[in-house]
Coordinates of C-alpha atoms in Angstrom, one line a residue:
Chain A
G24 CA -20.2 15.3 10.8
E25 CA -16.3 16.1 10.2
D26 CA -13.8 13.4 8.7
V27 CA -11.6 14.4 11.9
E28 CA -13.2 15.7 15.2
Q29 CA -11.5 17.5 18.2
S30 CA -12.5 19.5 20.8
L31 CA -11.6 22.9 20.3
F32 CA -9.8 24.0 23.8
L33 CA -8.0 22.1 26.7
S34 CA -6.9 24.0 29.8
V35 CA -4.2 22.2 32.2
R36 CA -1.8 23.4 34.8
E37 CA 2.0 23.1 34.5
G38 CA 3.2 20.1 35.5
D39 CA 0.0 18.1 34.8
S40 CA -0.6 15.7 32.0
S41 CA -2.5 16.5 28.9
V42 CA -4.7 14.4 27.1
I43 CA -6.2 15.6 23.8
N44 CA -8.4 13.8 22.2
C45 CA -9.3 12.8 18.6
T46 CA -12.1 10.9 16.7
Y47 CA -12.0 10.0 13.2
T48 CA -14.9 8.3 10.7
D49 CA -12.5 6.3 7.7
S50 CA -11.5 2.6 8.9
S51 CA -9.3 2.6 6.0
S52 CA -6.9 5.2 7.4
T53 CA -3.9 4.5 7.4
Y54 CA -1.4 6.7 9.3
L55 CA -2.5 9.0 12.0
Y56 CA -0.5 12.2 13.0
W57 CA -0.2 14.8 15.3
Y58 CA 0.6 18.3 14.5
K59 CA 1.7 21.0 16.6
Q60 CA 1.2 25.1 15.6
E61 CA 2.8 27.7 17.9
P62 CA 1.5 31.2 17.6
G63 CA 2.4 32.8 14.4
A64 CA 4.0 29.9 12.8
G65 CA 3.0 26.7 10.4
L66 CA 2.2 23.6 11.5
Q67 CA 5.4 21.1 12.7
L68 CA 5.0 16.9 12.8
L69 CA 5.3 15.9 16.4
T70 CA 4.4 12.6 15.6
Y71 CA 2.3 10.0 13.5
I72 CA 1.2 6.4 14.3
F73 CA 0.4 3.5 11.5
S74 CA -2.8 2.2 11.9
N75 CA -1.7 -1.6 12.6
M76 CA 0.2 -0.2 16.2
D77 CA -1.6 0.7 19.3
M78 CA 0.6 3.0 20.9
K79 CA 3.9 5.0 20.3
Q80 CA 5.9 6.8 22.7
D81 CA 8.5 9.5 22.3
Q82 CA 9.9 11.0 25.3
R83 CA 7.1 13.0 26.9
L84 CA 4.4 12.2 24.1
T85 CA 2.4 9.1 24.2
V86 CA 0.0 8.4 21.4
L87 CA -2.9 5.8 21.8
L88 CA -4.8 4.4 19.1
N89 CA -8.1 2.4 19.5
K90 CA -9.0 1.4 15.9
K91 CA -12.1 -0.3 16.7
D92 CA -13.5 3.2 18.4
K93 CA -11.3 4.9 15.8
H94 CA -10.3 7.2 18.5
L95 CA -6.6 8.5 18.6
S96 CA -5.4 10.3 22.0
L97 CA -2.2 12.3 22.5
R98 CA -0.4 12.4 26.1
I99 CA 1.6 15.0 27.1
A100 CA 3.6 14.2 30.0
D101 CA 4.5 17.1 32.6
T102 CA 3.0 19.9 30.5
Q103 CA 5.2 23.0 30.5
T104 CA 4.0 26.4 29.4
G105 CA 6.0 25.7 26.2
D106 CA 3.3 23.1 25.3
S107 CA 1.0 25.9 24.9
A108 CA -0.4 25.4 21.4
I109 CA -2.8 24.3 18.9
Y110 CA -2.5 20.7 18.1
F111 CA -3.7 19.4 15.1
C112 CA -5.1 15.6 14.4
A113 CA -5.0 14.2 11.0
E114 CA -5.6 10.8 9.0
S115 CA -4.8 10.0 5.6
K116 CA -6.5 7.5 3.9
R117 CA -5.5 4.1 2.3
G118 CA -3.5 5.0 -1.2
S119 CA -3.8 9.1 -0.7
Y120 CA -1.1 11.4 0.1
I121 CA -3.6 14.1 1.2
P122 CA -4.3 14.2 4.6
T123 CA -7.4 15.5 6.5
F124 CA -7.1 17.6 9.5
G125 CA -9.2 17.9 12.5
R126 CA -10.0 22.0 13.6
G127 CA -7.3 21.8 16.5
T128 CA -7.2 21.8 20.0
S129 CA -5.7 25.0 21.6
L130 CA -3.8 23.7 24.6
I131 CA -3.6 26.4 27.3
V132 CA -1.1 26.1 30.2
H133 CA -1.2 27.9 33.2
P134 CA 1.2 28.1 36.3
Chain B
D4 CA 17.8 28.8 3.5
A5 CA 16.5 25.4 4.1
G6 CA 13.6 23.9 4.2
I7 CA 10.3 25.4 3.0
T8 CA 9.8 29.4 2.7
Q9 CA 6.8 31.7 1.9
S10 CA 6.9 35.1 0.7
P11 CA 5.6 37.8 1.8
R12 CA 5.0 36.8 5.2
Y13 CA 2.4 39.4 5.7
K14 CA 0.3 41.5 2.7
I15 CA -2.3 43.8 2.8
T16 CA -4.3 44.6 -0.4
E17 CA -7.3 46.0 -1.7
T18 CA -10.5 44.0 -3.2
G19 CA -9.8 43.4 -6.9
R20 CA -5.9 43.5 -7.1
Q21 CA -4.1 40.5 -8.0
V22 CA -1.9 39.4 -5.5
T23 CA 0.7 36.0 -6.0
L24 CA 2.0 34.1 -2.8
M25 CA 5.0 32.5 -3.1
C26 CA 6.2 29.4 -2.1
H27 CA 9.7 27.8 -2.1
Q28 CA 11.0 24.1 -0.9
T29 CA 14.6 23.3 -1.1
W30 CA 14.2 19.5 -0.6
S31 CA 12.9 18.5 -3.9
H32 CA 9.9 16.9 -2.5
S33 CA 7.3 16.2 -4.8
Y34 CA 4.0 16.8 -3.6
M35 CA 3.1 20.2 -2.3
F36 CA 0.1 22.0 -1.1
W37 CA -1.9 25.0 -0.4
Y38 CA -4.2 25.6 2.5
R39 CA -5.8 28.2 4.3
Q40 CA -6.9 28.8 7.9
D41 CA -9.4 30.3 9.3
L42 CA -10.9 30.7 12.9
G43 CA -13.6 28.2 12.9
H44 CA -12.7 26.4 9.8
G45 CA -9.2 25.1 10.7
L46 CA -7.0 24.1 7.8
R47 CA -8.9 23.8 4.3
L48 CA -7.3 22.5 0.8
I49 CA -6.9 24.8 -1.7
Y50 CA -4.9 23.1 -4.4
Y51 CA -1.9 20.7 -4.6
S52 CA 0.2 19.1 -6.6
A53 CA 1.7 16.1 -7.2
A54 CA 4.9 16.8 -9.7
A55 CA 5.8 19.8 -12.0
D56 CA 2.8 20.7 -14.0
I57 CA 0.6 18.4 -12.5
T58 CA -2.0 20.2 -10.0
D59 CA -5.3 19.8 -8.7
K60 CA -8.1 21.0 -7.0
G61 CA -8.6 20.8 -3.4
E62 CA -11.8 21.7 -1.1
V63 CA -11.8 25.2 -2.0
P64 CA -10.3 26.5 -5.1
D65 CA -12.8 29.3 -6.4
G66 CA -10.8 32.4 -7.3
Y67 CA -7.3 31.0 -6.6
V68 CA -4.9 29.7 -9.5
V69 CA -1.7 27.8 -9.0
S70 CA 1.5 26.9 -11.3
R71 CA 4.1 24.8 -10.8
S72 CA 6.6 24.7 -13.7
K73 CA 9.8 23.8 -11.1
T74 CA 9.4 21.4 -8.7
E75 CA 10.7 23.6 -5.9
N76 CA 8.4 26.6 -6.6
F77 CA 4.1 26.5 -5.6
P78 CA 3.0 30.0 -6.3
L79 CA -0.8 30.6 -5.9
T80 CA -2.4 33.7 -6.9
L81 CA -5.4 35.5 -6.2
E82 CA -6.8 36.9 -9.7
S83 CA -9.3 39.2 -8.0
A84 CA -8.9 39.3 -4.3
T85 CA -12.0 39.7 -2.3
R86 CA -12.2 40.3 1.5
S87 CA -13.7 36.5 1.9
Q88 CA -9.8 35.8 0.8
T89 CA -8.5 37.6 3.7
S90 CA -6.7 34.6 6.1
V91 CA -3.6 32.8 6.8
Y92 CA -2.3 30.7 3.7
F93 CA 0.3 27.9 4.4
C94 CA 2.1 26.3 1.8
A95 CA 3.3 22.5 2.9
S96 CA 5.2 19.8 1.0
S97 CA 5.9 16.0 1.4
E98 CA 7.8 12.9 -0.1
P99 CA 6.5 9.8 -0.6
P100 CA 7.5 6.4 0.2
G101 CA 6.6 6.6 3.4
A102 CA 4.0 8.1 6.0
Y103 CA 3.4 11.3 4.0
E104 CA 3.7 13.5 6.7
Q105 CA 3.8 17.4 5.5
Y106 CA 6.5 20.0 6.2
F107 CA 4.9 23.5 6.4
G108 CA 6.0 26.9 5.5
P109 CA 5.5 29.8 8.0
G110 CA 2.5 31.0 6.6
T111 CA 1.4 34.5 4.6
R112 CA -1.1 36.5 6.8
L113 CA -2.9 38.5 3.8
T114 CA -5.6 40.9 4.4
V115 CA -7.8 42.3 1.8
T116 CA -9.6 45.6 2.5

């Protein structure tokens, strides 16, 4: 299987919370990242979490890390149409500066 | 312009032609990367570089050549373009120490006819 797995699509209503999930296989992962890609643009780092943390909050974004299950999630509160994009989960292994990316989750926000 | 830029943003070329995609970053980051993005495959690493004159193959290097004579530039050359190389190409950079987060350019959409 893939090193980093994500579901391909998520559809939510404007104003609701979105939760994008990711699973990874390598227990030696040190950093886990969420990137956002808007149409026609490159990826932009949203946030990252170090592997010794369980949670990180940044305004409307909450990242949860479950190391036991190797599960990472990104919660976007009060989702807006401007949040429509592809969200990539990525992880970097200990001693490596090359991240492994998931295939991305397309978030569609409808009125 | 500050940041990481790519040129051209769009390119159409014919099968068999050589084409070079340019990448320039103003931060003097040590590490630079080339990815291609295709539907159904996500991002795939083509080549990467840890410093000037140090390059290494990624997951899908066949048909591509890179060079890095200066820290700020990392051109990607398709020596003889094929239709399977039609893709969106992204350059990225990062700098230790820290979280090794990557900064991406805006991408080059390449079509090989």
